[in-house]
Coordinates of C-alpha atoms in Angstrom, one line a residue:
M258 CA -2.8 39.6 -1.8
I259 CA -5.6 37.3 -2.8
A260 CA -6.4 34.9 0.0
W261 CA -6.1 31.2 -0.8
Q262 CA -9.1 30.3 1.4
D263 CA -11.3 32.8 -0.5
T264 CA -10.2 31.4 -3.8
V265 CA -11.1 27.9 -2.7
K266 CA -14.5 29.1 -1.4
T267 CA -15.4 30.8 -4.6
A268 CA -14.3 27.8 -6.7
L269 CA -16.5 25.5 -4.6
L270 CA -19.6 27.7 -4.6
G271 CA -19.2 29.1 -8.1
T272 CA -18.6 32.6 -9.4
K273 CA -22.4 33.2 -9.6
R274 CA -23.0 32.5 -5.9
A275 CA -19.8 33.9 -4.4
E276 CA -17.9 37.1 -4.9
M277 CA -14.5 37.1 -6.7
P278 CA -11.7 37.3 -4.1
T279 CA -10.0 40.7 -3.7
Q280 CA -6.9 41.0 -5.8
A281 CA -5.5 44.4 -4.7
D282 CA -2.1 44.1 -3.0
E283 CA 1.2 46.0 -3.2
Q284 CA 3.1 42.7 -3.3
P285 CA 4.3 41.5 -6.8
L286 CA 1.8 38.6 -6.7
G287 CA -1.1 41.0 -6.0
Q288 CA 0.0 43.4 -8.7
F289 CA 0.1 40.5 -11.2
L290 CA -3.3 39.2 -10.2
A291 CA -4.8 42.7 -10.5
Q292 CA -3.9 42.7 -14.2
L293 CA -6.0 39.7 -15.0
P294 CA -9.0 40.5 -17.2
M295 CA -12.4 40.2 -15.4
E296 CA -14.6 39.6 -18.4
E297 CA -14.6 35.8 -17.9
E298 CA -14.9 35.4 -14.1
A299 CA -14.4 31.6 -14.2
A300 CA -11.3 31.8 -16.4
T301 CA -9.9 34.6 -14.2
L302 CA -10.5 32.5 -11.0
L303 CA -8.7 29.5 -12.5
A304 CA -5.8 31.7 -13.6
A305 CA -5.6 33.3 -10.1
A306 CA -5.8 29.9 -8.4
G307 CA -3.0 28.4 -10.6
T308 CA -0.8 31.4 -10.1
T309 CA -1.4 31.5 -6.3
A310 CA -0.8 27.7 -6.0
L311 CA 2.5 28.0 -7.8
H312 CA 3.5 31.0 -5.6
R313 CA 2.7 29.0 -2.5
Q314 CA 5.2 26.3 -3.6
T315 CA 8.0 28.7 -4.2
G316 CA 11.0 27.9 -2.0
W317 CA 9.6 24.5 -1.0
Q318 CA 12.2 21.9 -0.2
P319 CA 11.7 18.1 -0.4
R320 CA 12.3 16.0 2.6
Q321 CA 15.8 14.8 3.1
A322 CA 16.1 11.1 3.1
A323 CA 19.1 9.3 4.6
P324 CA 21.4 7.9 1.9
P325 CA 21.2 4.1 1.5
A326 CA 23.8 1.9 3.0
P327 CA 26.6 1.2 0.5
A328 CA 26.1 -1.9 -1.6
P329 CA 28.1 -4.9 -0.5
S330 CA 31.4 -5.3 -2.4
P331 CA 32.7 -7.7 -3.4
P332 CA 29.5 -9.9 -3.7
D333 CA 29.3 -12.8 -1.3
M334 CA 28.3 -15.4 -3.9
P335 CA 29.5 -16.0 -7.4
V336 CA 27.2 -15.0 -10.2
C337 CA 25.7 -17.9 -12.3
P338 CA 26.7 -18.1 -16.0
P339 CA 24.8 -16.0 -18.6
V340 CA 23.2 -19.1 -20.2
V341 CA 21.6 -20.0 -16.9
A342 CA 20.6 -16.4 -16.1
R343 CA 18.9 -16.0 -19.6
Q344 CA 16.8 -19.1 -19.1
I345 CA 15.7 -18.1 -15.6
E346 CA 14.9 -14.6 -16.9
Q347 CA 12.6 -16.1 -19.5
M348 CA 10.8 -18.0 -16.8
L349 CA 10.6 -14.9 -14.7
L350 CA 9.0 -12.8 -17.4
G351 CA 7.2 -15.5 -19.4
P352 CA 4.5 -18.2 -19.0
Q353 CA 6.8 -20.7 -17.3
T354 CA 6.8 -19.0 -13.9
S355 CA 5.7 -22.2 -12.2
L356 CA 9.1 -23.7 -12.9
L357 CA 11.0 -21.0 -11.0
P358 CA 11.1 -22.7 -7.6
E359 CA 12.7 -25.9 -9.0
M360 CA 15.3 -24.0 -10.8
L361 CA 16.1 -21.5 -8.0
D362 CA 16.4 -24.4 -5.5
A363 CA 18.8 -26.2 -7.9
L364 CA 20.9 -23.1 -8.4
A365 CA 21.0 -22.5 -4.6
Q366 CA 22.6 -26.0 -4.2
T367 CA 25.5 -24.8 -6.3
G368 CA 26.2 -21.8 -4.1
H369 CA 25.6 -19.3 -7.0
R370 CA 23.3 -16.3 -7.2
L371 CA 21.5 -14.5 -10.0
P372 CA 23.1 -11.4 -11.7
D373 CA 22.2 -7.9 -10.5
H374 CA 19.9 -7.0 -13.4
L375 CA 17.5 -9.8 -12.5
L376 CA 17.2 -9.0 -8.8
P377 CA 14.5 -6.3 -9.1
N378 CA 12.1 -8.4 -11.1
L379 CA 12.8 -11.4 -8.9
L380 CA 12.2 -9.5 -5.7
E381 CA 9.0 -8.1 -7.1
K382 CA 7.9 -11.6 -8.1
G383 CA 8.4 -12.7 -4.5
N384 CA 6.3 -9.7 -3.4
K385 CA 3.4 -11.0 -5.4
M386 CA 4.0 -14.8 -4.9
G387 CA 4.8 -15.5 -1.3
R388 CA 5.1 -19.2 -1.9
I389 CA 8.4 -18.8 -3.8
R390 CA 10.1 -16.5 -1.3
P391 CA 12.2 -19.2 0.4
S392 CA 13.6 -20.1 -3.1
I393 CA 14.3 -16.5 -3.9
L394 CA 16.2 -15.8 -0.7
Q395 CA 18.7 -18.5 -1.5
V396 CA 19.9 -17.0 -4.8
I397 CA 19.9 -13.2 -4.3
G398 CA 23.0 -13.0 -2.1
N399 CA 23.9 -10.0 0.0
R400 CA 23.5 -7.7 -3.1
G401 CA 19.9 -8.7 -3.4
R402 CA 19.2 -8.4 0.3
W403 CA 20.8 -4.9 0.2
L404 CA 18.5 -4.0 -2.7
A405 CA 15.4 -5.3 -0.8
Q406 CA 16.3 -2.9 2.0
Q407 CA 15.7 0.1 -0.3
N408 CA 12.1 -0.8 -1.2
P409 CA 9.4 -1.4 1.5
S410 CA 7.6 -3.8 -0.8
W411 CA 10.6 -6.1 -0.7
Q412 CA 11.2 -6.0 3.0
Y413 CA 10.5 -9.8 3.2
A414 CA 14.1 -10.2 1.8
S415 CA 15.7 -7.4 3.8
P416 CA 18.5 -8.3 6.1
E417 CA 16.7 -6.4 8.8
I418 CA 14.2 -9.3 9.3
D419 CA 17.1 -11.6 10.2
H420 CA 17.1 -9.9 13.6
W421 CA 14.2 -9.9 16.1
I422 CA 13.8 -6.1 16.1
G423 CA 13.7 -5.8 12.4
L424 CA 11.3 -8.7 12.1
L425 CA 9.0 -7.2 14.7
K426 CA 9.0 -3.9 12.9
A427 CA 8.2 -5.5 9.6
W428 CA 5.4 -7.5 11.2
E429 CA 3.8 -4.5 13.0
T430 CA 3.9 -2.3 9.9
A431 CA 2.5 -4.9 7.5
V432 CA -1.2 -5.1 6.5
P433 CA -2.8 -8.5 7.4
P434 CA -2.3 -10.2 4.0
K435 CA 1.4 -9.2 3.9
R436 CA 1.7 -10.3 7.5
Q437 CA 0.4 -13.7 6.7
A438 CA 2.8 -14.0 3.7
L439 CA 5.6 -13.0 6.0
L440 CA 4.6 -15.6 8.6
R441 CA 4.5 -18.4 5.9
Q442 CA 8.0 -17.4 4.8
I443 CA 9.4 -17.4 8.3
R444 CA 7.7 -20.7 9.2
T445 CA 9.3 -22.2 6.0
T446 CA 12.8 -21.0 6.7
H447 CA 12.9 -20.8 10.5
P448 CA 9.8 -22.4 12.1
E449 CA 10.6 -21.5 15.7
R450 CA 11.1 -17.8 14.9
G451 CA 7.7 -17.9 13.2
R452 CA 6.0 -19.2 16.3
Q453 CA 7.8 -16.7 18.5
I454 CA 6.6 -13.7 16.5
L455 CA 3.1 -15.1 16.7
E456 CA 3.3 -15.6 20.4
H457 CA 4.7 -12.1 20.9
T458 CA 1.9 -10.3 19.0
W459 CA -0.9 -12.8 19.6
K460 CA -3.1 -10.6 21.9
S461 CA -2.9 -7.6 19.6
H462 CA -5.0 -9.3 16.9
N463 CA -8.8 -9.6 16.7
G464 CA -10.4 -13.0 16.6
M465 CA -10.7 -13.2 12.8
V466 CA -7.1 -12.4 12.2
R467 CA -6.0 -14.9 14.9
H468 CA -8.0 -17.5 13.2
Q469 CA -6.3 -16.8 9.9
I470 CA -2.7 -16.7 11.2
I471 CA -2.8 -19.6 13.6
K472 CA -3.6 -21.9 10.6
I473 CA -0.2 -21.0 9.1
L474 CA 1.5 -22.9 11.9
D475 CA 0.6 -26.0 9.9
I476 CA 3.8 -25.2 7.9
N477 CA 6.6 -27.3 9.6
L478 CA 4.3 -28.1 12.5
S479 CA 6.1 -29.9 15.2
Q480 CA 5.8 -31.0 18.9
A481 CA 7.6 -27.7 19.8
D482 CA 4.4 -25.8 18.8
E483 CA 2.2 -27.8 21.2
P484 CA 2.4 -25.5 24.3
F485 CA 1.2 -22.5 22.2
L486 CA -1.6 -24.4 20.5
E487 CA -2.7 -26.0 23.8
A488 CA -3.1 -22.5 25.3
A489 CA -5.1 -21.5 22.2
L490 CA -7.7 -24.1 23.1
D491 CA -8.9 -21.6 25.6
D492 CA -9.1 -18.7 23.2
R493 CA -12.3 -16.6 23.4
N494 CA -12.9 -17.1 19.6
H495 CA -14.5 -20.5 18.8
L496 CA -12.9 -20.5 15.3
V497 CA -9.4 -20.1 16.9
R498 CA -10.1 -22.9 19.3
R499 CA -11.3 -25.2 16.5
A500 CA -8.2 -24.4 14.4
A501 CA -5.9 -25.1 17.3
A502 CA -7.6 -28.4 17.9
D503 CA -7.2 -29.4 14.3
L504 CA -3.5 -28.6 14.4
L505 CA -2.9 -30.5 17.6
A506 CA -4.7 -33.5 16.1
K507 CA -1.8 -33.7 13.6
L508 CA 0.6 -34.4 16.5
P509 CA 0.1 -38.0 17.8
E510 CA 2.3 -37.2 20.8
A511 CA 0.3 -34.1 21.8
R512 CA -1.7 -34.1 25.0
L513 CA -4.9 -33.6 23.0
S514 CA -4.3 -36.9 21.2
Q515 CA -3.9 -38.7 24.5
R516 CA -7.1 -37.1 25.8
M517 CA -9.0 -38.0 22.6
E518 CA -8.1 -41.7 23.2
Q519 CA -9.9 -41.4 26.5
H520 CA -12.9 -39.5 25.0
V521 CA -13.6 -42.3 22.5
D522 CA -13.6 -45.0 25.1
G523 CA -16.6 -47.2 24.3
I524 CA -17.7 -45.3 21.2
L525 CA -16.3 -47.8 18.7
S526 CA -16.2 -51.5 19.3
W527 CA -15.0 -54.5 17.3
A528 CA -17.7 -57.2 16.9
G529 CA -19.2 -60.0 14.9
W530 CA -18.2 -62.2 12.0
P531 CA -17.5 -61.1 9.5
S532 CA -15.9 -58.4 11.6
K533 CA -17.5 -55.0 11.7
I534 CA -17.3 -51.9 13.8
T535 CA -20.2 -51.0 16.0
V536 CA -20.9 -47.4 17.0
R537 CA -22.3 -46.0 20.3
L538 CA -22.5 -42.2 20.4
P539 CA -21.8 -40.5 23.8
K540 CA -24.9 -39.5 25.7
Q541 CA -23.4 -36.1 26.6
I542 CA -20.6 -33.9 25.3
L543 CA -18.4 -33.2 28.3
P544 CA -16.6 -29.7 28.7
A545 CA -13.3 -31.4 28.2
M546 CA -14.4 -32.8 24.8
L547 CA -15.7 -29.3 23.8
R548 CA -12.3 -27.8 24.6
D549 CA -10.6 -30.4 22.4
G550 CA -12.6 -29.4 19.4
V551 CA -15.7 -31.7 19.5
P552 CA -18.6 -29.5 18.3
D553 CA -21.1 -28.3 20.8
I554 CA -24.3 -29.8 19.4
K555 CA -27.5 -29.3 21.3
E556 CA -29.2 -32.4 22.6
E557 CA -32.3 -31.9 20.5
D558 CA -30.1 -31.7 17.3
R559 CA -27.9 -34.6 18.2
V560 CA -29.9 -37.2 16.2
K561 CA -29.9 -35.0 13.1
L562 CA -26.2 -34.1 13.4
R563 CA -24.8 -37.3 14.9
S564 CA -22.8 -38.1 11.8
R565 CA -21.0 -34.8 12.1
L566 CA -20.4 -35.4 15.8
L567 CA -19.0 -38.9 15.2
T568 CA -16.7 -37.6 12.5
Q569 CA -15.3 -34.8 14.6
I570 CA -14.6 -37.2 17.4
I571 CA -12.9 -40.0 15.5
N572 CA -10.8 -37.8 13.2
R573 CA -8.9 -36.4 16.2
V574 CA -7.8 -39.9 17.5
P575 CA -4.3 -41.2 16.7
L576 CA -4.8 -44.1 14.2
A577 CA -2.3 -46.2 16.1
H578 CA -4.8 -46.3 18.9
W579 CA -7.3 -48.5 16.9
Q580 CA -4.5 -50.8 15.8
A581 CA -3.3 -51.3 19.3
Q582 CA -6.8 -51.6 20.8
W583 CA -8.0 -54.2 18.3
Q584 CA -4.7 -55.7 17.2
K585 CA -5.7 -55.3 13.6
T586 CA -4.0 -53.9 10.5
P587 CA -5.3 -50.7 8.8
Q588 CA -6.8 -52.7 6.0
E589 CA -8.7 -55.0 8.3
I590 CA -10.0 -52.0 10.2
V591 CA -11.1 -50.2 7.1
K592 CA -13.0 -53.3 5.8
A593 CA -14.8 -53.6 9.2
A594 CA -15.7 -49.9 9.0
K595 CA -17.2 -50.4 5.6
R596 CA -19.4 -53.2 7.0
S597 CA -20.6 -51.0 9.9
A598 CA -23.9 -49.1 10.1
W599 CA -21.8 -45.9 9.6
P600 CA -19.6 -46.6 6.6
R601 CA -19.4 -43.2 5.0
T602 CA -19.0 -41.4 8.3
L603 CA -16.2 -43.7 9.5
M604 CA -14.4 -43.6 6.1
S605 CA -14.5 -39.8 6.2
A606 CA -13.2 -39.7 9.8
F607 CA -10.4 -42.2 9.2
S608 CA -9.4 -40.4 6.0
T609 CA -9.1 -37.0 7.7
A610 CA -7.1 -38.6 10.5
A611 CA -4.8 -40.3 7.9
I612 CA -4.2 -36.9 6.2
R613 CA -3.6 -35.1 9.4
Q614 CA -1.2 -37.7 10.7
K615 CA 0.4 -38.3 7.2
N616 CA -0.1 -42.0 7.7
S617 CA 0.6 -43.6 4.3
A618 CA -0.4 -47.2 5.4
W619 CA -3.9 -46.0 6.3
A620 CA -4.1 -44.0 3.2
E621 CA -3.3 -47.0 1.0
A622 CA -5.8 -49.2 2.9
L623 CA -8.6 -46.6 2.5
I624 CA -7.9 -46.2 -1.2
V625 CA -7.9 -49.9 -1.9
V626 CA -10.9 -50.8 0.2
N627 CA -12.9 -48.0 -1.4
E628 CA -11.8 -49.2 -4.9
F629 CA -10.0 -46.0 -6.0
N630 CA -13.1 -43.8 -6.0
S631 CA -13.0 -40.0 -6.1
F632 CA -13.8 -39.8 -2.4
T633 CA -10.2 -41.0 -1.6
G634 CA -8.4 -38.7 -4.0
R635 CA -7.4 -36.4 -1.2
L636 CA -5.4 -39.3 0.3
V637 CA -3.1 -39.6 -2.7
P638 CA -0.6 -36.9 -1.7
I639 CA 0.4 -38.7 1.5
L640 CA 1.3 -42.0 -0.3
T641 CA 5.0 -42.8 -0.8
P642 CA 6.1 -42.9 -4.5
S643 CA 6.4 -46.7 -4.4
Q644 CA 2.9 -47.0 -3.0
C645 CA 1.5 -44.6 -5.5
L646 CA 3.1 -46.4 -8.5
A647 CA 1.9 -49.8 -7.3
L648 CA -1.7 -48.5 -6.8
M649 CA -1.7 -46.7 -10.2
Q650 CA -0.6 -50.0 -11.9
K651 CA -3.3 -51.8 -10.0
A652 CA -5.9 -49.2 -11.0
A653 CA -4.8 -49.4 -14.7
K654 CA -5.7 -53.1 -14.7
Q655 CA -9.3 -52.1 -14.0
S656 CA -9.5 -49.1 -16.3
R657 CA -7.0 -47.2 -18.5
Q658 CA -9.2 -44.3 -19.0
L659 CA -7.7 -40.9 -18.1
K660 CA -10.9 -38.9 -18.0
R661 CA -12.7 -37.9 -14.8
P662 CA -13.8 -39.7 -12.6
H663 CA -11.7 -42.7 -13.5
P664 CA -9.0 -43.7 -10.9
L665 CA -6.0 -42.8 -13.0
H666 CA -7.2 -39.3 -13.5
I667 CA -7.6 -39.0 -9.7
F668 CA -4.1 -40.2 -9.0
L669 CA -2.4 -37.8 -11.4
Q670 CA -4.6 -34.9 -10.5
H671 CA -3.9 -35.2 -6.7
W672 CA -0.2 -36.4 -6.8
Q673 CA 1.9 -33.4 -5.7
Q674 CA 5.4 -34.7 -5.6
A675 CA 7.9 -35.1 -8.5
L676 CA 7.2 -38.1 -10.7
S677 CA 10.1 -40.6 -10.7
V678 CA 11.4 -42.2 -13.8
P679 CA 9.3 -45.4 -13.4
M680 CA 6.2 -43.3 -12.7
G681 CA 7.0 -41.0 -15.7
E682 CA 7.4 -44.0 -18.1
F683 CA 4.1 -45.5 -16.8
W684 CA 2.3 -42.2 -17.6
L685 CA 3.9 -41.7 -21.0
E686 CA 2.6 -45.1 -22.1
L687 CA -0.9 -44.1 -21.0
F688 CA -0.7 -40.7 -22.7
A689 CA 0.4 -42.3 -26.0
E690 CA -2.4 -44.8 -25.7
H691 CA -4.9 -42.0 -25.0
L692 CA -3.7 -39.9 -27.9
R693 CA -4.1 -42.8 -30.4
K694 CA -7.7 -43.3 -29.3
E695 CA -8.6 -39.6 -29.0
K696 CA -6.4 -38.0 -31.7
K697 CA -9.3 -36.7 -33.8
Q698 CA -11.3 -35.4 -30.8
A699 CA -10.8 -32.1 -29.0
P700 CA -8.9 -32.7 -25.7
D701 CA -11.0 -32.9 -22.6
P702 CA -10.1 -29.8 -20.6
T703 CA -9.3 -31.9 -17.5
V704 CA -7.1 -34.3 -19.4
N705 CA -5.4 -31.5 -21.2
N706 CA -4.5 -30.0 -17.8
L707 CA -3.1 -33.4 -16.7
F708 CA -0.7 -33.3 -19.7
R709 CA 0.5 -29.8 -18.8
R710 CA 1.0 -30.6 -15.2
F711 CA 2.9 -33.8 -16.1
G712 CA 5.5 -31.7 -17.9
Q713 CA 6.2 -29.8 -14.7
K714 CA 6.5 -32.9 -12.5
C715 CA 7.9 -35.7 -14.6
A716 CA 11.6 -36.6 -14.3
P717 CA 13.3 -34.3 -16.9
E718 CA 15.6 -37.1 -18.1
L719 CA 12.5 -38.5 -19.9
A720 CA 12.3 -35.6 -22.3
D721 CA 13.6 -37.6 -25.3
T722 CA 11.3 -40.5 -24.3
A723 CA 8.3 -38.2 -24.3
V724 CA 9.3 -36.8 -27.8
A725 CA 9.6 -40.3 -29.2
K726 CA 6.4 -41.6 -27.7
L727 CA 4.1 -38.6 -28.2
T728 CA 5.2 -36.7 -31.3
N729 CA 5.3 -39.6 -33.7
I730 CA 1.5 -40.3 -33.5
S731 CA 0.0 -39.4 -36.8
G732 CA -3.3 -37.7 -37.3
L733 CA -3.3 -35.6 -34.1
S734 CA -5.7 -32.6 -34.1
S735 CA -4.0 -29.2 -34.0
T736 CA -5.2 -28.8 -30.4
W737 CA -3.6 -32.1 -29.3
Q738 CA -0.4 -31.1 -31.2
K739 CA -0.2 -27.9 -29.2
T740 CA -0.7 -29.8 -25.9
V741 CA 2.0 -32.4 -26.8
N742 CA 4.4 -29.7 -27.9
H743 CA 4.0 -27.8 -24.7
L744 CA 4.6 -31.0 -22.6
C745 CA 7.7 -31.9 -24.5
Q746 CA 9.1 -28.4 -24.6
T747 CA 8.6 -28.1 -20.8
L748 CA 10.5 -31.3 -20.2
Q749 CA 13.3 -30.3 -22.6
L750 CA 13.6 -26.9 -20.9
R751 CA 13.8 -28.4 -17.5
R752 CA 16.3 -31.0 -18.6
D753 CA 18.6 -28.5 -20.4
L754 CA 18.6 -25.9 -17.7
L755 CA 19.1 -28.4 -14.8
A756 CA 22.0 -29.8 -16.8
E757 CA 23.6 -26.4 -17.0
I758 CA 23.1 -25.7 -13.4
N759 CA 24.5 -29.1 -12.3
K760 CA 27.7 -28.3 -14.2
L761 CA 28.4 -25.5 -11.6
G762 CA 28.8 -28.1 -8.9
S763 CA 27.9 -27.8 -5.2
T764 CA 29.9 -25.2 -3.4
Q765 CA 27.5 -24.4 -0.6
D766 CA 25.6 -26.8 1.5
Q767 CA 24.6 -24.4 4.3
P768 CA 22.8 -21.0 4.2
P769 CA 25.1 -18.0 4.6
E770 CA 26.5 -17.5 8.1
G771 CA 24.5 -15.1 10.1
F772 CA 21.3 -15.6 8.0
W773 CA 19.4 -16.0 11.3
R774 CA 20.7 -14.3 14.4

């Protein structure tokens, strides 16, 4: 019979450079191949190869897979009404995907799940968008978790990861990006279990991977993470050490914060009238300071990089330390810093410290003293809603412009929480005023984006108010009309769907029993 290896060899070298394989054989296959015409050697070789390949597969049996576990019956959670399911399906498949977490969380509060036909698309969405996984897990029920068990791409929702062995298996078989998404999910739903899986597998990762995954501990960071992060300060990779120090700086009660209070002794002083802060840089960077994240700057470069050095020292100190040491309010300290010889450096350091420590009082002081400039935009997310509204109203007295870099643009661009009714009414007035002034002009792309984001964050009960204030302005350009319609339709969609969901009532306040074992 024709040898398969000879056929492959002839095909690779070509019929002009290699002999045609022998076809004489008493077996049926050989007898069939011997009848092939030899006038066209290339065609004969292809026919022989195809016939031989088909013969080699004769009698082949596929691998036998174990049958899946039976689907749970009856379902553990009631299915939501069709009207709710249809709206969520449109969000799932259409352009309103960004609204999914809000709706899924609201549905979860009622103790209902999505119908079976939506589960595959929903699980696949979670495979691609790790940030919405915690919301998905609440509304798929046991039926969805059983379905996730059948597809490796959906293992993030499999009941196997509820147990340590299953979670460890999923972790070890996942590629690095999937592993990071899994850790974000676990840290969101069960922070301690997330840290435990990281501790258990820590030494198996290279330095770059350790640097990426340790930063995920920022999700639900707490004092319970301090021992692990403290140990990471001695990691052999300098990026890991720096990331661990940055995380510990967010914990005012951590040992690093206490050590930083000692490291800064004598560096900043309160002096003069009007009051200002004087700076005296350390003459040497001690090993203990290096371990706590202060950069290792060579002595000859210290003059050139002293601003960076000062920033890295100050931004790791608990802000309460300065208030206690000088007996001053945050606003008094920020004003004194602005009068120092290092105003930009100190502002940057105090801002980073305020963000890390989520200190809204310091954030407000830094925004006000710096007169609402773009430098302080990153502080907006840590303000309380009442602080943010008061500061927006104050900024509006100076300028009601919505274009960049005006203060109002900065506020709405950086605010990440939902907008309360008072905040929503404030912005609708500004939007209406802006439309009347700019109705003939093409929308500025950044302002247009503010309108769209507003529809996703504004209190949905203001949907009718938005329609009344924004759609009755005559003479709007077609582009502005499209933007306004999108804003109003988004608010109406959110209002109507949340109203339907709220009708279901709350029947479940806790996650299903046994969700974490």
